XYZ file of C-alpha atoms in Angstrom:
614
model
C 80.343 99.882 139.285
C 77.080 98.130 138.387
C 74.495 98.765 135.758
C 70.719 98.267 135.825
C 69.797 95.811 133.067
C 66.485 94.975 131.446
C 64.505 92.083 132.832
C 65.673 89.688 130.227
C 69.311 89.746 131.388
C 70.760 87.057 133.687
C 73.155 88.258 136.431
C 76.679 88.619 135.326
C 79.955 90.127 136.527
C 80.473 93.708 135.617
C 83.799 94.595 133.837
C 86.184 96.801 135.807
C 86.300 100.515 135.065
C 88.308 101.130 131.877
C 88.825 104.735 130.570
C 89.709 105.214 126.876
C 90.305 101.533 126.414
C 87.540 99.491 124.956
C 85.868 98.291 121.632
C 82.379 98.526 120.393
C 80.577 97.135 117.394
C 77.280 98.221 115.733
C 75.330 95.605 113.635
C 72.758 97.122 111.178
C 71.268 96.509 107.742
C 72.986 98.032 104.642
C 71.040 100.944 103.220
C 69.335 101.996 106.464
C 71.437 105.106 106.892
C 73.473 103.957 109.838
C 76.761 105.128 108.267
C 76.166 108.690 109.206
C 75.512 107.918 112.884
C 78.500 105.642 113.100
C 80.697 108.338 111.438
C 79.467 110.967 113.892
C 80.409 108.873 116.886
C 83.826 108.145 115.472
C 84.451 111.911 114.786
C 83.163 112.806 118.324
C 85.636 110.518 119.956
C 88.408 111.831 117.828
C 87.632 115.468 118.736
C 87.678 114.399 122.316
C 91.458 113.823 121.761
C 91.082 110.135 122.371
C 93.064 107.720 120.032
C 90.327 105.834 117.924
C 90.092 103.715 114.809
C 87.127 102.466 112.864
C 86.342 99.623 110.557
C 83.445 99.480 108.228
C 82.428 96.001 107.279
C 79.838 96.192 104.536
C 78.310 93.938 101.909
C 78.852 94.331 98.201
C 75.190 94.996 97.359
C 73.312 98.277 97.565
C 70.970 97.419 100.522
C 69.417 94.648 102.553
C 72.363 92.611 103.758
C 74.085 92.875 107.171
C 76.706 95.603 107.778
C 78.808 96.265 110.751
C 80.877 99.183 112.171
C 83.610 98.576 114.554
C 85.272 101.294 116.786
C 88.284 100.661 118.898
C 89.336 103.153 121.583
C 92.895 102.818 122.707
C 94.676 105.118 124.998
C 97.848 103.298 124.096
C 97.287 104.285 120.482
C 96.725 100.716 118.945
C 94.641 100.953 115.834
C 94.470 97.336 114.690
C 91.093 95.574 114.577
C 90.083 93.641 117.733
C 88.198 90.323 117.419
C 86.203 90.733 120.754
C 84.102 93.690 121.792
C 83.028 95.137 125.064
C 79.758 96.559 123.710
C 77.509 95.592 120.867
C 74.576 97.632 119.423
C 72.518 94.888 117.734
C 70.078 96.544 115.295
C 69.801 93.575 112.835
C 67.600 90.675 114.261
C 68.964 88.390 111.544
C 72.454 88.552 112.952
C 71.687 88.647 116.667
C 73.220 85.173 117.348
C 76.490 85.973 115.620
C 76.677 89.391 117.137
C 76.073 88.375 120.763
C 78.788 85.728 120.343
C 81.326 88.334 119.779
C 80.889 90.101 123.052
C 83.431 89.694 125.751
C 82.200 88.180 129.103
C 80.855 90.998 131.276
C 80.184 93.081 128.200
C 77.002 94.959 127.228
C 74.402 94.280 124.564
C 72.213 97.099 123.376
C 69.204 96.022 121.314
C 65.817 97.501 120.223
C 63.397 96.235 122.904
C 60.429 97.232 120.776
C 60.396 93.617 120.080
C 61.301 90.864 122.693
C 64.741 89.252 122.595
C 64.445 85.501 122.031
C 65.444 83.637 125.331
C 67.847 81.433 123.335
C 69.936 84.349 122.358
C 70.640 85.458 125.885
C 74.028 84.960 127.579
C 74.196 84.808 131.325
C 77.619 86.588 131.213
C 76.425 89.632 129.280
C 74.471 92.701 130.449
C 71.416 93.309 128.273
C 70.263 96.850 127.783
C 66.959 97.019 126.083
C 65.993 100.353 124.527
C 62.645 100.701 122.619
C 64.167 102.626 119.728
C 61.508 101.945 117.161
C 58.717 102.891 119.571
C 60.448 106.047 120.658
C 61.044 107.194 117.086
C 57.414 106.328 116.074
C 56.155 108.493 118.768
C 58.424 111.395 117.934
C 58.468 111.417 114.096
C 55.707 111.210 111.492
C 57.197 109.890 108.280
C 58.393 106.363 107.924
C 61.650 107.451 106.320
C 62.394 109.798 109.217
C 61.515 107.139 111.713
C 63.838 104.646 110.060
C 66.821 106.981 109.539
C 66.598 108.764 112.912
C 66.549 105.448 114.794
C 70.326 105.446 114.121
C 70.701 108.887 115.696
C 68.686 107.651 118.582
C 71.029 104.709 119.308
C 73.857 107.211 118.949
C 72.227 109.269 121.759
C 72.120 105.999 123.963
C 75.879 105.617 123.305
C 76.614 109.212 124.124
C 75.087 108.767 127.574
C 76.504 105.156 128.304
C 80.069 106.084 127.217
C 80.200 109.585 128.417
C 80.761 111.138 124.850
C 80.930 114.884 125.046
C 77.446 115.978 124.029
C 78.456 119.451 122.983
C 80.784 118.008 120.431
C 78.037 115.880 118.934
C 75.817 118.974 118.696
C 78.539 120.776 116.940
C 78.975 117.841 114.478
C 75.282 117.727 113.705
C 75.412 121.433 113.069
C 78.366 121.130 110.788
C 76.781 118.121 108.914
C 73.320 119.391 108.425
C 73.686 123.117 109.120
C 72.414 124.134 105.670
C 68.961 122.452 106.382
C 67.540 123.733 109.641
C 64.929 121.035 109.739
C 67.520 118.284 109.501
C 69.532 119.689 112.358
C 66.408 119.993 114.428
C 65.184 116.400 113.767
C 68.657 114.921 114.335
C 69.070 116.744 117.623
C 65.704 115.641 118.794
C 66.566 111.941 117.942
C 69.890 112.279 119.681
C 68.165 113.601 122.829
C 65.563 110.861 122.790
C 68.190 108.151 123.012
C 70.286 110.160 125.414
C 67.440 110.969 127.903
C 66.109 107.352 127.750
C 69.594 105.860 128.697
C 70.148 108.471 131.424
C 66.735 107.502 132.991
C 66.966 103.774 132.487
C 70.651 102.868 133.142
C 73.470 103.966 135.383
C 75.667 106.181 133.221
C 78.302 106.099 132.359
C 79.178 102.360 131.902
C 82.440 101.157 133.366
C 83.795 101.459 129.820
C 83.815 105.194 129.183
C 85.657 108.122 127.616
C 87.625 110.995 129.191
C 88.475 114.076 127.187
C 92.109 114.468 126.489
C 94.178 117.291 124.800
C 92.698 118.374 121.408
C 94.206 116.243 118.586
C 95.774 119.268 116.846
C 98.622 117.152 115.379
C 96.278 114.386 114.156
C 93.643 114.049 111.429
C 90.980 111.447 110.456
C 91.349 110.451 106.765
C 91.002 107.455 104.598
C 93.688 106.060 102.301
C 91.870 106.770 98.998
C 91.492 110.481 99.822
C 95.065 110.720 100.956
C 96.190 109.033 97.711
C 94.253 111.425 95.566
C 95.511 114.409 97.398
C 99.119 112.998 96.996
C 98.591 112.689 93.281
C 97.483 116.421 93.153
C 100.525 117.558 95.104
C 102.795 115.366 93.011
C 101.609 117.373 89.887
C 99.448 114.749 88.416
C 97.042 116.187 85.712
C 95.548 113.014 84.000
C 93.570 110.275 85.633
C 91.789 107.502 83.614
C 89.799 104.966 85.485
C 86.989 102.448 85.273
C 84.643 102.071 88.417
C 85.616 99.253 90.756
C 85.250 98.724 94.443
C 87.341 99.703 96.494
C 89.153 102.136 94.293
C 86.451 104.254 92.766
C 86.688 106.961 95.403
C 90.445 107.643 94.491
C 89.197 109.022 91.152
C 86.279 110.794 92.758
C 88.491 112.508 95.397
C 91.100 113.382 92.640
C 88.379 115.022 90.508
C 87.043 116.898 93.598
C 90.509 118.182 94.428
C 91.203 119.246 90.826
C 87.968 121.152 90.753
C 89.453 123.257 93.558
C 93.126 123.432 92.564
C 93.441 122.670 88.915
C 91.277 125.590 87.402
C 93.084 128.341 85.577
C 92.222 131.462 87.577
C 92.356 133.711 84.548
C 90.473 131.634 81.911
C 88.479 129.392 84.191
C 89.487 126.326 82.110
C 90.275 123.001 83.521
C 93.971 122.190 83.848
C 93.283 118.501 84.457
C 91.638 115.593 82.637
C 89.736 112.806 84.417
C 88.374 110.144 82.012
C 85.999 107.270 82.969
C 87.134 104.839 80.186
C 85.109 102.075 78.772
C 87.171 99.460 80.598
C 90.426 99.085 82.561
C 92.499 98.202 79.503
C 91.454 101.509 77.926
C 92.131 103.323 81.183
C 95.649 102.047 81.197
C 96.156 103.013 77.516
C 95.012 106.528 78.253
C 97.476 106.865 81.213
C 100.337 105.485 79.195
C 99.585 107.768 76.293
C 99.485 110.793 78.598
C 102.794 109.621 80.224
C 104.381 109.371 76.747
C 103.273 113.029 76.087
C 104.895 114.155 79.353
C 101.892 114.387 81.762
C 101.941 112.900 85.105
C 99.162 110.398 84.889
C 97.721 107.531 86.925
C 94.913 105.066 87.138
C 93.241 103.703 90.215
C 91.912 100.063 90.261
C 91.859 96.881 92.091
C 93.061 93.249 91.333
C 90.555 92.401 88.552
C 91.491 95.745 86.884
C 95.243 95.064 86.999
C 94.527 91.639 85.411
C 92.780 93.415 82.416
C 95.675 96.076 82.140
C 98.309 93.425 81.779
C 98.910 93.915 78.084
C 99.447 97.702 78.327
C 101.621 97.197 81.394
C 104.008 95.167 79.234
C 104.029 97.966 76.634
C 104.870 100.613 79.223
C 107.713 98.531 80.664
C 109.244 97.641 77.354
C 108.647 101.008 75.669
C 109.925 102.663 78.926
C 106.878 105.108 79.596
C 106.274 106.453 83.054
C 102.901 105.717 84.484
C 101.471 105.218 88.065
C 99.019 102.425 88.925
C 97.165 102.535 92.191
C 95.917 99.068 93.304
C 93.463 99.169 96.234
C 93.568 95.438 96.877
C 90.428 93.336 97.673
C 89.696 89.745 98.086
C 90.091 87.424 95.129
C 90.349 85.542 92.887
C 87.829 86.500 90.182
C 85.033 88.795 91.528
C 85.955 87.428 94.995
C 84.507 89.428 97.867
C 84.688 93.003 96.540
C 84.127 94.637 99.921
C 86.622 92.609 101.977
C 90.368 93.352 102.352
C 93.414 91.187 101.243
C 97.018 91.451 100.003
C 96.604 89.131 97.035
C 98.111 91.108 94.301
C 101.791 91.321 95.327
C 103.059 88.709 92.698
C 100.509 89.893 90.184
C 101.971 93.455 90.274
C 105.528 92.517 90.667
C 105.642 90.580 87.431
C 102.589 91.995 85.566
C 102.294 91.214 81.927
C 103.731 88.442 79.782
C 107.456 87.849 79.157
C 110.084 89.055 81.418
C 108.889 92.013 83.401
C 109.532 93.418 86.848
C 107.866 96.508 88.281
C 108.589 98.894 91.163
C 106.137 98.460 94.003
C 105.374 100.746 96.985
C 103.529 99.435 100.058
C 101.952 102.177 102.267
C 100.743 101.129 105.716
C 98.299 103.933 106.330
C 96.758 107.032 104.771
C 99.742 109.222 105.786
C 102.079 106.983 103.851
C 99.571 106.783 101.056
C 99.803 110.619 100.580
C 103.642 110.633 100.655
C 104.094 107.464 98.506
C 101.932 108.988 95.842
C 104.633 111.653 95.393
C 107.401 109.059 95.391
C 105.499 106.930 92.885
C 105.502 109.742 90.275
C 109.064 110.687 90.802
C 110.118 107.039 90.539
C 108.011 106.477 87.358
C 109.701 109.358 85.663
C 113.209 108.863 87.006
C 113.156 105.181 85.941
C 110.699 105.607 82.948
C 108.501 102.652 83.899
C 105.269 101.750 85.489
C 105.114 102.026 89.349
C 102.510 100.432 91.536
C 101.140 101.633 94.866
C 99.683 98.695 96.654
C 97.152 99.831 99.184
C 94.099 97.802 100.237
C 90.449 98.140 101.143
C 91.106 98.506 104.913
C 93.593 101.393 104.316
C 91.626 102.848 101.423
C 88.055 102.904 102.578
C 88.299 103.281 106.511
C 89.020 106.396 108.446
C 92.448 106.302 110.139
C 93.812 108.583 112.929
C 97.197 109.624 111.535
C 99.662 112.503 111.996
C 98.726 115.701 110.016
C 99.944 115.488 106.390
C 103.088 117.556 105.927
C 104.445 119.319 102.865
C 107.781 120.558 101.892
C 107.448 123.740 99.864
C 110.895 123.171 98.378
C 109.745 120.007 96.645
C 110.369 119.922 92.975
C 109.275 116.915 90.752
C 112.067 114.602 89.560
C 111.305 114.376 85.871
C 114.415 112.227 85.307
C 116.468 112.336 82.048
C 114.247 114.461 79.789
C 116.127 116.242 76.971
C 114.660 119.630 75.860
C 115.131 121.571 72.634
C 118.432 123.061 73.780
C 120.105 119.633 74.497
C 118.665 118.104 71.291
C 119.895 121.029 69.151
C 123.406 120.277 70.238
C 123.341 116.685 69.381
C 124.273 115.064 66.089
C 121.591 112.374 66.676
C 119.333 111.149 69.419
C 118.784 107.434 70.172
C 116.007 106.669 72.515
C 117.399 103.448 74.020
C 121.026 104.239 74.181
C 122.465 104.032 77.708
C 125.337 106.605 77.819
C 126.236 106.589 81.504
C 125.816 102.940 82.516
C 122.965 103.277 84.990
C 120.426 101.464 82.775
C 118.321 104.598 82.381
C 118.324 106.131 78.871
C 117.308 109.760 78.090
C 113.825 110.535 76.696
C 112.260 113.391 74.787
C 108.641 114.564 74.672
C 106.999 114.408 71.184
C 106.984 117.573 69.405
C 109.645 119.508 71.263
C 112.299 119.271 68.511
C 112.618 117.473 65.123
C 115.605 115.483 66.363
C 113.521 114.014 69.321
C 111.489 110.834 69.341
C 107.992 110.996 67.802
C 107.221 107.244 67.971
C 107.824 104.504 70.444
C 108.060 100.750 70.060
C 106.357 97.958 71.843
C 107.915 95.494 69.494
C 111.422 94.300 69.423
C 113.961 97.117 69.205
C 117.665 97.726 69.573
C 119.549 100.366 71.677
C 119.100 102.843 68.807
C 115.327 102.475 68.816
C 115.232 100.618 65.476
C 113.159 97.501 64.924
C 114.990 94.276 65.401
C 114.521 90.554 65.649
C 118.206 89.968 66.281
C 118.797 87.891 69.417
C 121.803 89.805 70.575
C 120.225 93.183 70.115
C 116.979 92.209 71.769
C 119.002 90.672 74.697
C 121.068 93.795 75.066
C 117.878 95.931 75.672
C 116.363 93.417 78.090
C 119.559 93.142 80.162
C 119.742 96.923 80.411
C 116.080 97.001 81.647
C 117.065 94.533 84.262
C 119.996 96.647 85.357
C 117.723 99.684 85.522
C 115.181 97.786 87.724
C 118.027 96.733 90.067
C 119.265 100.368 90.388
C 115.800 101.269 91.800
C 116.758 99.363 95.065
C 118.481 102.491 96.380
C 115.519 104.713 95.432
C 112.432 102.978 96.841
C 111.423 103.610 100.424
C 113.626 101.715 102.814
C 112.142 98.957 105.058
C 111.145 100.069 108.623
C 113.146 98.058 111.108
C 112.317 97.914 114.880
C 114.632 95.878 117.016
C 113.914 94.407 120.514
C 116.816 93.673 122.974
C 117.522 89.921 123.117
C 115.394 88.984 120.071
C 116.432 85.783 118.340
C 113.444 85.541 115.978
C 111.788 88.188 113.710
C 108.601 89.058 112.097
C 108.253 90.552 108.661
C 105.158 92.215 107.178
C 103.887 94.617 104.590
C 101.408 97.354 104.181
C 98.188 97.527 106.288
C 99.308 94.678 108.563
C 101.531 97.090 110.347
C 98.986 98.195 113.043
C 98.406 94.673 114.172
C 102.139 93.810 113.933
C 103.189 96.598 116.241
C 100.642 95.682 118.857
C 101.573 91.969 118.615
C 105.182 92.608 118.943
C 104.571 94.600 122.110
C 102.325 91.988 123.663
C 104.779 89.157 122.879
C 107.674 91.157 124.314
C 105.774 91.734 127.501
C 105.195 87.911 127.658
C 108.954 87.210 127.355
C 109.173 86.614 123.692
C 111.006 89.634 122.109
C 110.837 89.871 118.318
C 112.571 92.022 115.853
C 110.161 93.542 113.314
C 110.682 94.578 109.682
C 108.066 96.178 107.492
C 108.883 95.997 103.768
C 107.814 99.287 102.072
C 109.305 98.975 98.564
C 110.234 96.476 95.679
C 112.988 95.817 94.453
C 114.105 95.096 97.964
C 116.838 97.261 99.390
C 119.976 95.617 100.830
C 118.684 96.149 104.393
C 115.917 93.528 103.711
C 118.160 90.699 103.055
C 120.608 91.821 105.750
C 117.750 91.642 108.269
C 116.595 88.278 107.181
C 119.946 86.781 107.286
C 120.504 87.983 110.814
C 117.698 85.824 112.305
C 117.396 82.054 112.532
C 113.733 82.271 111.830
C 111.650 85.010 110.244
C 107.825 84.829 110.371
C 106.321 86.489 107.186
C 102.852 87.825 108.159
C 100.620 88.714 105.219
C 96.977 88.657 104.167
C 96.741 86.053 101.375
C 96.572 82.308 101.197
C 99.743 81.639 99.116
C 102.237 83.476 101.044
C 103.056 85.922 98.191
C 105.441 88.163 100.100
C 107.410 85.096 101.301
C 107.591 83.928 97.661
C 108.827 87.245 96.516
C 111.471 87.304 99.284
C 112.538 83.804 98.359
C 112.761 84.689 94.564
C 114.396 88.055 94.973
C 116.955 87.363 97.822
C 119.351 84.731 98.683
C 117.605 83.863 102.030
C 117.057 80.142 102.554
C 113.455 78.956 102.432
C 113.683 77.313 105.895
C 114.465 80.767 107.414
C 111.100 81.941 106.399
C 107.793 80.794 107.976
C 104.432 82.021 107.027
C 101.485 83.399 108.970
C 98.679 84.033 106.530
C 95.216 85.093 107.833
C 93.504 85.762 104.545
C 89.661 85.574 105.066
C 88.987 89.265 104.167
C 88.945 91.034 107.594
C 91.722 93.365 108.695
C 94.458 91.715 110.550
C 94.318 91.783 114.399
C 97.145 91.147 116.837
C 95.730 87.915 118.138
C 96.167 86.286 114.781
C 99.849 87.352 114.599
C 100.489 86.108 118.221
C 98.845 82.703 117.586
C 100.568 82.292 114.339
C 103.988 83.020 115.775
C 103.489 80.725 118.789
C 102.225 77.901 116.644
C 105.329 78.304 114.382
C 107.640 78.191 117.440
C 106.200 74.794 118.717
C 108.971 72.337 118.653
C 111.669 74.947 117.985
C 114.397 75.204 120.492
C 114.525 78.709 122.036
């Protein structure tokens, strides 16, 4: 199939027809309203039943800098980012050169031909489709604001025609989005039609890359990780959230408050049954959460790496005083302020050993929004069962991008695991209660909630204390408590989510990863297996590591540890916390801030195998 191109384009070979298997990218300027149009396109493809994933690459300022939106359509269900695109909508002249360079040979460039495209930017192996979007919108709309915003809907109309997006679905989405304001529905529909009609008249539609409607995605949803985490906290019974604004975690608190306003209002009195506090800083937020945990509430804070750094002092208090609390870390690129709107996995060691002195914390590593929801429940149960801080390590890619995942499921028989909490009846039958006395050898002592009985605990200690809860500076008494805390931490190995392991017949080597790397890892393992290099794959989901982690590592001559940070933090943690030899672990560490793609994994593994006898 061929396409008619604008006069500026040089002849090039057209890509073969590919249905439900392509990637496109849209380059715009932050603050121009393109997010709505891009989201509508993603939603429309999803409602067509076609597997789709989206990545929003945006700057850390309010407006004016370049922003991009990437959509990958994969009939095979792969959701990782792809580094090369079949179609590019270039709406930002300042990034034309970079944008055009990312197009695959034979791909398509759509640009606003209201202004000429500089000859130096043209590629002879790319089809150029010029659409005078600004001129068309200037002719159709009066106000400058309308012209600017609706130009995005006009390019959406062009894509609807070129890719064969179901137009009825787009019309439904516009009605759902703007239905309360008739004039907005009408203006958006008109802009959509302007782009659609122009493309139909000027180009052969659809392009060889096109969509075909599949069965309705009744068993799937589109959701981002931050929303899923917030919903998980509600279902887990959390009633207190304290936070300080920070990208990319702010929307966790926003979503939690929104859910609580629906589900945490007393139906008889109309009073709130929740507390959301925007604290003066991250340290204060941590203190509020720990105080609420001490009083028996399920409480959490959501933050990112800089916030965890500031919370360090209170984290040590919660660890040593043994107070349950959940810390959600939506990781971003560091160090320092770093790149707040880019993704990374740079807080693994920070969270594992947060605070001064000897501390070790339970970590959970979700790979997508579905696991974010379920791990939120597990985090609160673990925090109360082990009376300690628990970290959920998400990242910006998981947290702020929409993912196509299985519908969230809920077990109505679920009951929170509050751990060893003594009530008035138990206390009444005791001669004396000692807060830090381990009576059954599992390292976990019983706790009481302040005020339930005179015999219970009314104070806690962040200073040196013995097993009876009394102040001490005696070396043996101090060591006795610290050794018990170490036993308690190790006992959590059986309670954290087990590593996910995928075996390939004939595999001699293995790859290991964590969190949001999973989508790229699954794709890379499949590609390498098809090329004759089978690899076993393990995704770590919790810390302390369960016995299956070390068993898997010891089984393989060479394990490639793939993670998104410069210093190989997961590899370091595996080296520190298992008996695996260092020479059995090799690192693949793309860390520039973009979501991992399969090509980076494949190239890293192949480079690591150079000179290795197979």
